[in-house]
PDB file of C-alpha atoms in Angstrom:
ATOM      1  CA  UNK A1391       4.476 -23.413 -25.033  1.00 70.00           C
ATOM      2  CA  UNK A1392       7.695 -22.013 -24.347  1.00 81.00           C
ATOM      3  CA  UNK A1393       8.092 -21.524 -20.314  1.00 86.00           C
ATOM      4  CA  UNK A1394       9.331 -18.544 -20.068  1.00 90.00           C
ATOM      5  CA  UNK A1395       5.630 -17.469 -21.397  1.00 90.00           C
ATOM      6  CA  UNK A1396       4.071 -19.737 -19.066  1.00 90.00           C
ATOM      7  CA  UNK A1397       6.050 -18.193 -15.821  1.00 91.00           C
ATOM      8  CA  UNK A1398       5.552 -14.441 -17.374  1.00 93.00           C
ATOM      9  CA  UNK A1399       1.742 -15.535 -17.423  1.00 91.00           C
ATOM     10  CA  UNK A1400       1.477 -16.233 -14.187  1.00 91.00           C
ATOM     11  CA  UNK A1401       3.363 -13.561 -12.428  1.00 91.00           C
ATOM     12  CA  UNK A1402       1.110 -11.368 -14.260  1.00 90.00           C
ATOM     13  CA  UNK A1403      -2.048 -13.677 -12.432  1.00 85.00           C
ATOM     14  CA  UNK A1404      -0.452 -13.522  -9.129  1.00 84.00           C
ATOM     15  CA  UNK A1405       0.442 -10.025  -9.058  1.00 81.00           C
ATOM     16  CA  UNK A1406      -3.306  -8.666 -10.528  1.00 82.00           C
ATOM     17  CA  UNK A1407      -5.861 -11.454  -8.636  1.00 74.00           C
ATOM     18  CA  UNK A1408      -5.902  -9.236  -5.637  1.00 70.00           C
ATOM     19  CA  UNK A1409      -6.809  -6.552  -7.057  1.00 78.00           C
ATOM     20  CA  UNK A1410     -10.488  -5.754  -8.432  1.00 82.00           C
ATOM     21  CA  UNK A1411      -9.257  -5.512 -11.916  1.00 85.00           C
ATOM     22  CA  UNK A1412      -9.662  -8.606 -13.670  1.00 86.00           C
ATOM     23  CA  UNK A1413      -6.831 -11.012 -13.315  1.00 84.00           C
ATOM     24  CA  UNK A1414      -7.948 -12.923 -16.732  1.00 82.00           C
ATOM     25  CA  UNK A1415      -8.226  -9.518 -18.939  1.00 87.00           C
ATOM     26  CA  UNK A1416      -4.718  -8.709 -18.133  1.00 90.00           C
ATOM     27  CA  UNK A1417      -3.457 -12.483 -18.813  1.00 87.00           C
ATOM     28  CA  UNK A1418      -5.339 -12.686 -22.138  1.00 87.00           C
ATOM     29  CA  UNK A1419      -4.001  -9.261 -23.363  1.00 90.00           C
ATOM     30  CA  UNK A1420      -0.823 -10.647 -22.382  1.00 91.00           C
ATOM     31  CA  UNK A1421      -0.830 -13.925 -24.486  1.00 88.00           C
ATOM     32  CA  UNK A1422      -2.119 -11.898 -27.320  1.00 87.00           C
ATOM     33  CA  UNK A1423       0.951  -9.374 -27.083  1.00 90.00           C
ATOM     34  CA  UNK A1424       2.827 -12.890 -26.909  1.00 91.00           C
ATOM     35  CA  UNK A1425       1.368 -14.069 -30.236  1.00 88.00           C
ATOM     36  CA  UNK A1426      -0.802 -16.896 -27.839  1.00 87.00           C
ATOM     37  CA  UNK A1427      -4.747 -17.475 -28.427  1.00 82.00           C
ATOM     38  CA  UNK A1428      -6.264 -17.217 -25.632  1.00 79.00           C
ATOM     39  CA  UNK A1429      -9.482 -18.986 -26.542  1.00 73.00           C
ATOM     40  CA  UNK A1430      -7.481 -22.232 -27.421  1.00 76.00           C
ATOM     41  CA  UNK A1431      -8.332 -25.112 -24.977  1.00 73.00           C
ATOM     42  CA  UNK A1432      -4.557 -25.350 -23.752  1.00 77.00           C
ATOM     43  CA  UNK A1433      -4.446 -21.538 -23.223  1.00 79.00           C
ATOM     44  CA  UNK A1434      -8.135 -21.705 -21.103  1.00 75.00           C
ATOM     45  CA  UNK A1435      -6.767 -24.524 -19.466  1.00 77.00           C
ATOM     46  CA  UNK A1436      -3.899 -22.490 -18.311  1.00 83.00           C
ATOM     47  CA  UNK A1437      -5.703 -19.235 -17.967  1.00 80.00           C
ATOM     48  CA  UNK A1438      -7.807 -21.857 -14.600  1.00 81.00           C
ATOM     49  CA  UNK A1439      -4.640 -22.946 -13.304  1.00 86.00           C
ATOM     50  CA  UNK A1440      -3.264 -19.884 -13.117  1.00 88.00           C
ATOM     51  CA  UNK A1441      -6.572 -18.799 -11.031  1.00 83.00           C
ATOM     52  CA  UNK A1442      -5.868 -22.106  -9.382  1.00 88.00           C
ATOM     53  CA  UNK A1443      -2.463 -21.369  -8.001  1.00 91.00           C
ATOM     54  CA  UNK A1444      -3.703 -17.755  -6.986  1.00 88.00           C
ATOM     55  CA  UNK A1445      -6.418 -19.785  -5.268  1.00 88.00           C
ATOM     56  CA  UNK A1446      -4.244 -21.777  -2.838  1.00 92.00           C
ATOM     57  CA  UNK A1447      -2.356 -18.257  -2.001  1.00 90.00           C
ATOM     58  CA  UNK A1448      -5.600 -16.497  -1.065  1.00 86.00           C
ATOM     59  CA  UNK A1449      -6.138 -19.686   1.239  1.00 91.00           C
ATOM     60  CA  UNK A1450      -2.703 -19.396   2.658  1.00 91.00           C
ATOM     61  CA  UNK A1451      -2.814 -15.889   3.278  1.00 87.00           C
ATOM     62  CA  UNK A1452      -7.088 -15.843   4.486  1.00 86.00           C
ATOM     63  CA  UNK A1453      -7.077 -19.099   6.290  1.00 89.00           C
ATOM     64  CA  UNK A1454      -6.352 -16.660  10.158  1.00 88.00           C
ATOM     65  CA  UNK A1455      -9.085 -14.689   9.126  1.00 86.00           C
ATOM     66  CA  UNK A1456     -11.406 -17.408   7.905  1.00 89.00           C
ATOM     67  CA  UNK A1457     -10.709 -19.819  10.999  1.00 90.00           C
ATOM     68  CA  UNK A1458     -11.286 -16.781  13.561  1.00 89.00           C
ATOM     69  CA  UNK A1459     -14.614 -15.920  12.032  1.00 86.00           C
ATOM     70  CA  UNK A1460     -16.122 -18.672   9.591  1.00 88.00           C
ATOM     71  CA  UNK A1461     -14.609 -21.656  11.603  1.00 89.00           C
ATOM     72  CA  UNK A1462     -14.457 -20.469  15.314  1.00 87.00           C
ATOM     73  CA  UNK A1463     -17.370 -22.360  16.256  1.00 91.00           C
ATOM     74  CA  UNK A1464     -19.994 -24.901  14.748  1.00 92.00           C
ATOM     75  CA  UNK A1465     -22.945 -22.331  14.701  1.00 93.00           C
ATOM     76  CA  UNK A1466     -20.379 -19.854  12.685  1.00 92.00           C
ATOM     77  CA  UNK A1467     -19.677 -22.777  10.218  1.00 93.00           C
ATOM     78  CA  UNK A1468     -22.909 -23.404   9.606  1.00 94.00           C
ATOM     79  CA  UNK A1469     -23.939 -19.967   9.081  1.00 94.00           C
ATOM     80  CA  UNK A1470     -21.178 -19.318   6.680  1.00 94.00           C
ATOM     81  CA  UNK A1471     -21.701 -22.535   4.614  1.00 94.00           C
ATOM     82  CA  UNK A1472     -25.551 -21.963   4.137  1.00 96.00           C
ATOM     83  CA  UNK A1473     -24.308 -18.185   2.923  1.00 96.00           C
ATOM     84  CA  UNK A1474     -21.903 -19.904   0.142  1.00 96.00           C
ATOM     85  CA  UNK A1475     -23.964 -22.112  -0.618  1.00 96.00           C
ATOM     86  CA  UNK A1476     -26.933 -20.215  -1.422  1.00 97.00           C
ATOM     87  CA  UNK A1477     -24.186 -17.523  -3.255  1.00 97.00           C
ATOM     88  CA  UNK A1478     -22.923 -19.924  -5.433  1.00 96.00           C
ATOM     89  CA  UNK A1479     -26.063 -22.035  -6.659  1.00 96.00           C
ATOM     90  CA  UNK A1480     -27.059 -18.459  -7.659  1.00 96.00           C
ATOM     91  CA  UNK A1481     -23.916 -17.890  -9.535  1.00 96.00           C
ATOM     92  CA  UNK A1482     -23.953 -21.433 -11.693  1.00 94.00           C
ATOM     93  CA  UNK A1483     -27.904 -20.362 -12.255  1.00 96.00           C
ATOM     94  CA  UNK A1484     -27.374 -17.309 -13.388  1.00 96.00           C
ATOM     95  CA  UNK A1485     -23.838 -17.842 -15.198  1.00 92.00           C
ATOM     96  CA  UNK A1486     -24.950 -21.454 -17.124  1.00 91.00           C
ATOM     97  CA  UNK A1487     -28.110 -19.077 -18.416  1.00 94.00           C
ATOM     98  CA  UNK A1488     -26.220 -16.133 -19.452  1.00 92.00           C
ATOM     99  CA  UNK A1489     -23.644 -18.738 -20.855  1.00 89.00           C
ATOM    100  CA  UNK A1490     -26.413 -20.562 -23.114  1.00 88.00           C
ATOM    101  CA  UNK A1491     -28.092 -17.332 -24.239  1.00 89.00           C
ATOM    102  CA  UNK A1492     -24.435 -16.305 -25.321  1.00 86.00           C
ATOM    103  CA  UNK A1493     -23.505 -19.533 -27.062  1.00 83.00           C
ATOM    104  CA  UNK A1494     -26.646 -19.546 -28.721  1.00 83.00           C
ATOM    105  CA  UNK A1495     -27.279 -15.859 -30.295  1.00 85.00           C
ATOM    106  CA  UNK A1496     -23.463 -14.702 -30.429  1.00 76.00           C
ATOM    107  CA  UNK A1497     -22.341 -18.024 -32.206  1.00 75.00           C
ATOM    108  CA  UNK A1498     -25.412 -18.637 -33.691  1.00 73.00           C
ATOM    109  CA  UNK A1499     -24.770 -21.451 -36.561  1.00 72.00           C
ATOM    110  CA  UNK A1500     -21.749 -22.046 -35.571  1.00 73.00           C
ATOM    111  CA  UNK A1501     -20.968 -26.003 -34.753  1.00 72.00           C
ATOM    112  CA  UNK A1502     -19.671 -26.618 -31.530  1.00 68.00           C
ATOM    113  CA  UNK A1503     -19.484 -23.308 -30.475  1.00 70.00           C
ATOM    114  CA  UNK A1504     -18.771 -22.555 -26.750  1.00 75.00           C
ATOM    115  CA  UNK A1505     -18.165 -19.568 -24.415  1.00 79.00           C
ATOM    116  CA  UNK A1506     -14.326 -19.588 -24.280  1.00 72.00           C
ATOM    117  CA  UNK A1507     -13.965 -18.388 -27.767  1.00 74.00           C
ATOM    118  CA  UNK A1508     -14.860 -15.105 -26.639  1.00 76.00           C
ATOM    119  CA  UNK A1509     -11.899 -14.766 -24.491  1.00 75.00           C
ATOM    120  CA  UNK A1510      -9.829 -13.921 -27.332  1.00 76.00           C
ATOM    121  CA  UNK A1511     -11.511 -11.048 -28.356  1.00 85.00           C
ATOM    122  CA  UNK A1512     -10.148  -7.614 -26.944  1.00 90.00           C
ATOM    123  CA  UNK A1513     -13.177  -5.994 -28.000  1.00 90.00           C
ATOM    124  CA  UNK A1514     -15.772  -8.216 -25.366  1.00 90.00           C
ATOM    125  CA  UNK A1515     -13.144  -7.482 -22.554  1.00 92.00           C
ATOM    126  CA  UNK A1516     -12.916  -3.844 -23.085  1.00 94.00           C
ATOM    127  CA  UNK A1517     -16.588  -3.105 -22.362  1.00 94.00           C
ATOM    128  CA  UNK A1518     -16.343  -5.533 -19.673  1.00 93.00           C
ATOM    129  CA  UNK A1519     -13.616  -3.910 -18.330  1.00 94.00           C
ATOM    130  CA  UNK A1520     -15.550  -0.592 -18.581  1.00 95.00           C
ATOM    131  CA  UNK A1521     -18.100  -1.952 -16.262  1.00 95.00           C
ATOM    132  CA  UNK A1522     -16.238  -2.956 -13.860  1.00 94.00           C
ATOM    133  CA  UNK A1523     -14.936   0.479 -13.375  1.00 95.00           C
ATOM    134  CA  UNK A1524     -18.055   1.795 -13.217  1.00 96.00           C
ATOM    135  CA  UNK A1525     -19.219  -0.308 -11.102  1.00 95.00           C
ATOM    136  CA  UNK A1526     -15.991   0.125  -8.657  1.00 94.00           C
ATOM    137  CA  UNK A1527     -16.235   3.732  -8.819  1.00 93.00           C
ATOM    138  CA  UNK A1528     -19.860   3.625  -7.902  1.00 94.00           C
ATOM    139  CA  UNK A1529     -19.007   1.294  -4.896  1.00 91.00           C
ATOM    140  CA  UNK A1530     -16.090   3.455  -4.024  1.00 86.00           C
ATOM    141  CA  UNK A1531     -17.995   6.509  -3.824  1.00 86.00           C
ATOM    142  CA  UNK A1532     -20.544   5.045  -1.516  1.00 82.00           C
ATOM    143  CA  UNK A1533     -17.908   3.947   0.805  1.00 76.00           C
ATOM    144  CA  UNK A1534     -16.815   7.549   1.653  1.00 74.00           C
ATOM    145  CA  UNK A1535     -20.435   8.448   2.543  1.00 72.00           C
ATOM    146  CA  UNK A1536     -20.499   5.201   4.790  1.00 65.00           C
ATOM    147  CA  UNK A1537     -17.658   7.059   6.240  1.00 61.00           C
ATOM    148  CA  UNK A1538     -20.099   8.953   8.282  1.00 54.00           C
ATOM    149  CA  UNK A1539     -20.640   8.761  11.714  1.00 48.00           C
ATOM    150  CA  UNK A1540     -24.362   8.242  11.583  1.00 50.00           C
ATOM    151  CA  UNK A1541     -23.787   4.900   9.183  1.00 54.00           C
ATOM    152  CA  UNK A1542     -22.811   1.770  10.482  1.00 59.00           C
ATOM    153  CA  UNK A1543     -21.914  -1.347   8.355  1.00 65.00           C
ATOM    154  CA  UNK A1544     -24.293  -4.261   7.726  1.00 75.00           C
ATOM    155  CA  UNK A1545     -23.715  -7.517   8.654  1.00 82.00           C
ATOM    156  CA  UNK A1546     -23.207  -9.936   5.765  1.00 90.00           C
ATOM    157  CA  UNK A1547     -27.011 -11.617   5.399  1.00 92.00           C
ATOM    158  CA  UNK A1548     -28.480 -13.882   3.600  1.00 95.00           C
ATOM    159  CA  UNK A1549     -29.753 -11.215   1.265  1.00 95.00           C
ATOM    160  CA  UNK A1550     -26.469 -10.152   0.347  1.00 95.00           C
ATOM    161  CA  UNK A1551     -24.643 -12.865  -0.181  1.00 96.00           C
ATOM    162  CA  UNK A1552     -27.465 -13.983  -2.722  1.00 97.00           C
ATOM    163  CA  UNK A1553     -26.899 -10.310  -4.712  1.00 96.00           C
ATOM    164  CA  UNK A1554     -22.915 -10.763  -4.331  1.00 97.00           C
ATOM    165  CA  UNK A1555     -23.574 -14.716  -6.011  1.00 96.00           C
ATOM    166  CA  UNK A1556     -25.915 -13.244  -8.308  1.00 96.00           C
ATOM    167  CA  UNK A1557     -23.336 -10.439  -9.239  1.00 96.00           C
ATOM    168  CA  UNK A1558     -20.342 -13.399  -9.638  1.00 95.00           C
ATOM    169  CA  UNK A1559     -23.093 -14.895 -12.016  1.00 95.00           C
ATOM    170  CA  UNK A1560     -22.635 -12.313 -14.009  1.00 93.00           C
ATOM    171  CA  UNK A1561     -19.223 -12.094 -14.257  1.00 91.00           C
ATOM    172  CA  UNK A1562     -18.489 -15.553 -15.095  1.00 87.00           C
ATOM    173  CA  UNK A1563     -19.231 -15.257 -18.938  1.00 86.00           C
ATOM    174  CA  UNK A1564     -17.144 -12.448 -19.555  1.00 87.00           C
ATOM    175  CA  UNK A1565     -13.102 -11.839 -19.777  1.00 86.00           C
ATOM    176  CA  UNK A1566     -12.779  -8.369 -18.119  1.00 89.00           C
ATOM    177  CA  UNK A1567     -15.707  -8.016 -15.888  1.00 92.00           C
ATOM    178  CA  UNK A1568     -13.661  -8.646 -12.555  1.00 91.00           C
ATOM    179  CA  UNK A1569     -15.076 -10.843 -10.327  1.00 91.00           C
ATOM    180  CA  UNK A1570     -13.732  -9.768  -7.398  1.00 89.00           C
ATOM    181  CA  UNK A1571     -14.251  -6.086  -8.160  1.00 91.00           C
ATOM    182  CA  UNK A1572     -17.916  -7.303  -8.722  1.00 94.00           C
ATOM    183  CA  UNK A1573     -18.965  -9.031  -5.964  1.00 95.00           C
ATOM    184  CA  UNK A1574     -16.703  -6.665  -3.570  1.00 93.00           C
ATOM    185  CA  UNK A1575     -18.297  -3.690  -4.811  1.00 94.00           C
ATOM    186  CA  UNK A1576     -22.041  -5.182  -4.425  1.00 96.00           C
ATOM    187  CA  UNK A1577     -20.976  -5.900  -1.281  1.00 94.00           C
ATOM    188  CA  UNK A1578     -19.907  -2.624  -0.471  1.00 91.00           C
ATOM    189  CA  UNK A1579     -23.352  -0.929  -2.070  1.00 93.00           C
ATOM    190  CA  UNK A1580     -25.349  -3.264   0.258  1.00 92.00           C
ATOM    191  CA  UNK A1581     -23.909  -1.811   3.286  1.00 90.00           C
ATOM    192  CA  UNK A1582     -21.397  -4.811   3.959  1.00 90.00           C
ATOM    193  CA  UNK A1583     -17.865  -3.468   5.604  1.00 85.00           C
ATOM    194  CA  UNK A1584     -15.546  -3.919   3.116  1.00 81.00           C
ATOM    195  CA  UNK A1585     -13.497  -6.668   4.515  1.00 83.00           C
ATOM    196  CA  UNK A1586     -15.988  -8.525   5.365  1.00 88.00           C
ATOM    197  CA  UNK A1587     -17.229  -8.187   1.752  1.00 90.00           C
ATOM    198  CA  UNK A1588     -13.383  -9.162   0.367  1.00 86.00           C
ATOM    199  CA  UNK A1589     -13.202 -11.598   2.735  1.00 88.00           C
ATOM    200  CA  UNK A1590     -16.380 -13.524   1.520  1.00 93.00           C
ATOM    201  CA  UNK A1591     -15.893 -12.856  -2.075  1.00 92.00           C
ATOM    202  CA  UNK A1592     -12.503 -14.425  -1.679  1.00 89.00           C
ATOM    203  CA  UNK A1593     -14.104 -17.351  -0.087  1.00 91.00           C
ATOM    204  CA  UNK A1594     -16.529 -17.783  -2.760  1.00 93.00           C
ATOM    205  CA  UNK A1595     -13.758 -17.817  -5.478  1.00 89.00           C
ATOM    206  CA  UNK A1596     -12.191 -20.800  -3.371  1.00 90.00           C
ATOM    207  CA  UNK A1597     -15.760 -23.116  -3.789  1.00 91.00           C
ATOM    208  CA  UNK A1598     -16.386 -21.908  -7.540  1.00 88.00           C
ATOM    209  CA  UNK A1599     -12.386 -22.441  -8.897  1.00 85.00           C
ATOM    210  CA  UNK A1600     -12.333 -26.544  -8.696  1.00 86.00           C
ATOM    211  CA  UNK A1601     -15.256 -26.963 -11.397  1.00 86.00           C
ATOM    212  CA  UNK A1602     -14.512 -24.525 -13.471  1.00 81.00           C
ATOM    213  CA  UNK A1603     -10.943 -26.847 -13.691  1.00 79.00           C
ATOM    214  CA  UNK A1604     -13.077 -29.848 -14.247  1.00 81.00           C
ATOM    215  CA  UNK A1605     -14.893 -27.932 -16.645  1.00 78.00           C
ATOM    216  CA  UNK A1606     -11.710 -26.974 -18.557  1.00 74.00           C
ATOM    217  CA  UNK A1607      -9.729 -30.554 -18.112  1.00 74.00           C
ATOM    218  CA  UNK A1608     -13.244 -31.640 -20.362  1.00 77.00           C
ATOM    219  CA  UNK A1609     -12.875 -29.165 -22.605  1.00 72.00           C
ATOM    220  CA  UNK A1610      -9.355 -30.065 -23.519  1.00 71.00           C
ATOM    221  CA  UNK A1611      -9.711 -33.915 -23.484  1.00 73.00           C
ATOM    222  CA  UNK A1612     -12.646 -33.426 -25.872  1.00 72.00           C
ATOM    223  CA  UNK A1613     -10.986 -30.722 -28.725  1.00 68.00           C
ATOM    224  CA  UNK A1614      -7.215 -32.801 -28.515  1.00 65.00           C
ATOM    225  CA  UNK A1615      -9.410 -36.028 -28.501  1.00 63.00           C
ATOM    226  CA  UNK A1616      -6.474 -36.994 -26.353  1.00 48.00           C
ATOM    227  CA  UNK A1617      -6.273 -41.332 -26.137  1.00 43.00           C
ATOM    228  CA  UNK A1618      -2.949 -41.704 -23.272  1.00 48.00           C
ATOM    229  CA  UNK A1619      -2.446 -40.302 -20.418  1.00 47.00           C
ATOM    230  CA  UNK A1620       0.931 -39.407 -21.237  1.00 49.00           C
ATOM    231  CA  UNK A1621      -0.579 -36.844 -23.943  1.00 54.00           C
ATOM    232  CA  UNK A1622      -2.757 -35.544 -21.239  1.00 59.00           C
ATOM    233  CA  UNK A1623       0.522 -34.844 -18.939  1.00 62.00           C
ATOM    234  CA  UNK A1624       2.404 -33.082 -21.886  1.00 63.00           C
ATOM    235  CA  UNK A1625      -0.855 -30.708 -22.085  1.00 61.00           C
ATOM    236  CA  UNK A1626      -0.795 -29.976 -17.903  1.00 74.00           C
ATOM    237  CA  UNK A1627       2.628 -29.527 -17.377  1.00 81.00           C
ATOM    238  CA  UNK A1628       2.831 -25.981 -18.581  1.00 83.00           C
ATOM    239  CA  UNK A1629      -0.739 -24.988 -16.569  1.00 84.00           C
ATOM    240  CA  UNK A1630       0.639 -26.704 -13.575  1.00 88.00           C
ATOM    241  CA  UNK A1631       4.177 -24.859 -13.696  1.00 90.00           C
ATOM    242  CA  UNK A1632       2.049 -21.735 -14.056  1.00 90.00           C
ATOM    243  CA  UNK A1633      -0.118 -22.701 -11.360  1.00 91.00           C
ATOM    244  CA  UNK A1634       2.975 -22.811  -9.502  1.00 92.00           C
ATOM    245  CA  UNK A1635       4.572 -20.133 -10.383  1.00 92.00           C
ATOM    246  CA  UNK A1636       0.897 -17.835  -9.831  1.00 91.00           C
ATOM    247  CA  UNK A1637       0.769 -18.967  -6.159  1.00 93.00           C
ATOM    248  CA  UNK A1638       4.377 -17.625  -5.207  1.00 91.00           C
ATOM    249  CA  UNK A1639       3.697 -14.438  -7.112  1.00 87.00           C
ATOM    250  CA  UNK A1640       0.095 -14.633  -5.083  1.00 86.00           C
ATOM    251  CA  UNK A1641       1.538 -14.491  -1.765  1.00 86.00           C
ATOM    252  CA  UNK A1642       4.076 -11.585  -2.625  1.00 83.00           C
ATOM    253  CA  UNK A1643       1.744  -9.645  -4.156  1.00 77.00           C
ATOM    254  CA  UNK A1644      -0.952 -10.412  -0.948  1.00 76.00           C
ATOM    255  CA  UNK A1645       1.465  -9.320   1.853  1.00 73.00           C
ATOM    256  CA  UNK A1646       1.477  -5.673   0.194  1.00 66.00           C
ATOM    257  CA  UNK A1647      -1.333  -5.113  -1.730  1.00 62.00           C
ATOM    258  CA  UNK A1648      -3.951  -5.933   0.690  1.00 64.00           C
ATOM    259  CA  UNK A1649      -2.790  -3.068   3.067  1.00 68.00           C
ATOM    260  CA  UNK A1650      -3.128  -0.934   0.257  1.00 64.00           C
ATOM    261  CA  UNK A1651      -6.665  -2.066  -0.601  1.00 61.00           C
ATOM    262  CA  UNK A1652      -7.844  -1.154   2.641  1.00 66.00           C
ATOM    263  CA  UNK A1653      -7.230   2.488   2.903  1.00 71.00           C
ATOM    264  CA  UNK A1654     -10.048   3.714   0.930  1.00 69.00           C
ATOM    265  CA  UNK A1655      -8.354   4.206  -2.415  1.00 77.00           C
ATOM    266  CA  UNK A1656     -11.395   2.025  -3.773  1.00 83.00           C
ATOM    267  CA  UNK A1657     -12.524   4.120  -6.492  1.00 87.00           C
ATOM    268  CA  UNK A1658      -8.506   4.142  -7.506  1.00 87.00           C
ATOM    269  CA  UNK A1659      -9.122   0.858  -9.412  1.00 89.00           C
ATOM    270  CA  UNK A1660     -12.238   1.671 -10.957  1.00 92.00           C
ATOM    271  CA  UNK A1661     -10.490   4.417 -12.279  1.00 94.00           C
ATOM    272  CA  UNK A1662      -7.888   2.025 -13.646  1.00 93.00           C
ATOM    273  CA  UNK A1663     -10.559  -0.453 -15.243  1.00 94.00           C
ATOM    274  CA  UNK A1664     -11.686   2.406 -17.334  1.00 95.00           C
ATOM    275  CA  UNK A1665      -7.855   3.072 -18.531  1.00 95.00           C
ATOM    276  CA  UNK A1666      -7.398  -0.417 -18.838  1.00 94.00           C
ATOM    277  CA  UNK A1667     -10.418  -0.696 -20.871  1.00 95.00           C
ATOM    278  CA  UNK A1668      -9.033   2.170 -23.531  1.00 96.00           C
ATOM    279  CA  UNK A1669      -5.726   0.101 -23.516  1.00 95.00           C
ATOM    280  CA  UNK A1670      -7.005  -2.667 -24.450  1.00 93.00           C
ATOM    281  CA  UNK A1671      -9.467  -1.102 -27.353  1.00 93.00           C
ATOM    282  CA  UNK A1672      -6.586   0.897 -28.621  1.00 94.00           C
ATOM    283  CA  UNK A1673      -4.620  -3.010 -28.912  1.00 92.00           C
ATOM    284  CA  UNK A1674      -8.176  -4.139 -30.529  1.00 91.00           C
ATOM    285  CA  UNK A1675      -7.757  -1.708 -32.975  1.00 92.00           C
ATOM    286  CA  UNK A1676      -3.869  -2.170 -33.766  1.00 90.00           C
ATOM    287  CA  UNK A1677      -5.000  -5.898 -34.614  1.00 86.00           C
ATOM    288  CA  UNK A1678      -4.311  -7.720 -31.290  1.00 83.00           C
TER     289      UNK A1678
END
């Protein structure tokens, strides 16, 4: 894969995995503008490193945050970890289900068919997309009525961090159906302030982005059938240059955007998703 693809790739993952409008829609719909499948192994591959790099620059840019309320003390550790914990069993119940059911009636009698080749197909991410926005707008519009000086925000329970791991669950299957504009948004509609909700469905991304890796390094041993480790190192170079290059982009992208995100311009993105989701049905149709 040439590298100048690779490093466009993952600016476009660092600059959108802030924002609640799905990171992987825009970096699929970029690879197929760039004549790329995205539902090769190499390309998935790629598509988690990218997600992998943006991971280390959320850490970088949460970890003050995170150590003044999830690490100041033993009793807040423990607290938080039972929270993830019990969020993200629900998300790998929940997605490996929806992930079966999908393998098995979508690709039905088709050998070895598995999730990822969905994630080329522009008209799966436009719906998901679509729902997204909904669901953002939804969430956005019940933030302004929290707004009110009779409403207070809830404190981040056990009961809704198991809907915000149930929501990621969701998510997990389909390109386009942000996960971070998911899980925020729940978060918001259960009352949660919305940074503690970003800050916890941030978190969350952190525990769930090393096995999906290990997931993908599989995947890609298995289809190249790959017998030296030297073949294996040509295949990761380009994902980790991209990973890379996503976690510079990350932090630039963090020091701005996130001020932006928190003046409650919410529904803003939903509003996007739906665009978004016309854009990319529009490319569907043209033959992307």
């Amino acid at each position: 894969m040439p590298i100048l693809k690779v490093i466009v790739l993952a600016i476009v993952q660092g600059l959108a995995e802030l924002l609640p409008v799905s990171s992987s829609a825009h970096v699929i719909v970029a690879e197929k503008l760039m004549g790329l499948d995205p539902s090769a192994p190499v390309m998935t591959l790629l598509l988690v490193m990218l997600h992998t790099g943006t991971m280390f620059a959320v850490i970088a840019y949460f970890w003050r945050s995170w150590r003044t309320t999830y690490f100041s003390s033993a009793v807040a550790f423990k607290r938080f970890a039972g929270l993830v914990i019990l969020a993200t069993a629900l998300t790998a119940v929940i997605g490996v289900v929806i992930i079966k059911i999908v393998e098995r009636t979508a690709f039905a009698g088709v050998p070895h068919a598995q999730i990822e080749d969905l994630f080329g197909h522009l008209e799966v991410i436009a719906p998901a997309l679509a729902a997204a926005g909904l669901l953002i707008l939804i969430a956005g519009f019940f933030e302004r009525r929290q707004r009110a000086p009779n409403r207070t925000a809830r404190e981040l329970g056990a009961s809704e961090a198991a809907l915000i791991g149930a929501v990621q669950g969701l998510c997990l299957p389909f390109r386009g159906f942000s996960r971070s504009g998911a899980t925020i948004s729940t978060g918001m509609l259960a009352g949660v302030a919305k940074p503690n909700a970003e800050s916890f469905s941030f978190a969350l991304a952190v525990v769930l982005t090393p096995p999906v890796v290990a997931r993908e390094l599989l995947r890609l041993m298995h289809a190249q059938k790959i017998a030296g480790t030297a073949d294996l190192a040509a295949a990761l170079f380009p994902s980790l240059l991209g990973a890379a290059c996503a976690f510079v982009a990350g932090l630039v992208a963090l020091r701005w955007l996130s001020r932006w995100l928190e003046r409650g311009r919410w529904y803003l993105f939903g509003i996007y998703c739906l665009v978004a989701a016309a854009v990319v049905l529009a490319l569907h149709a043209r033959g992307y």
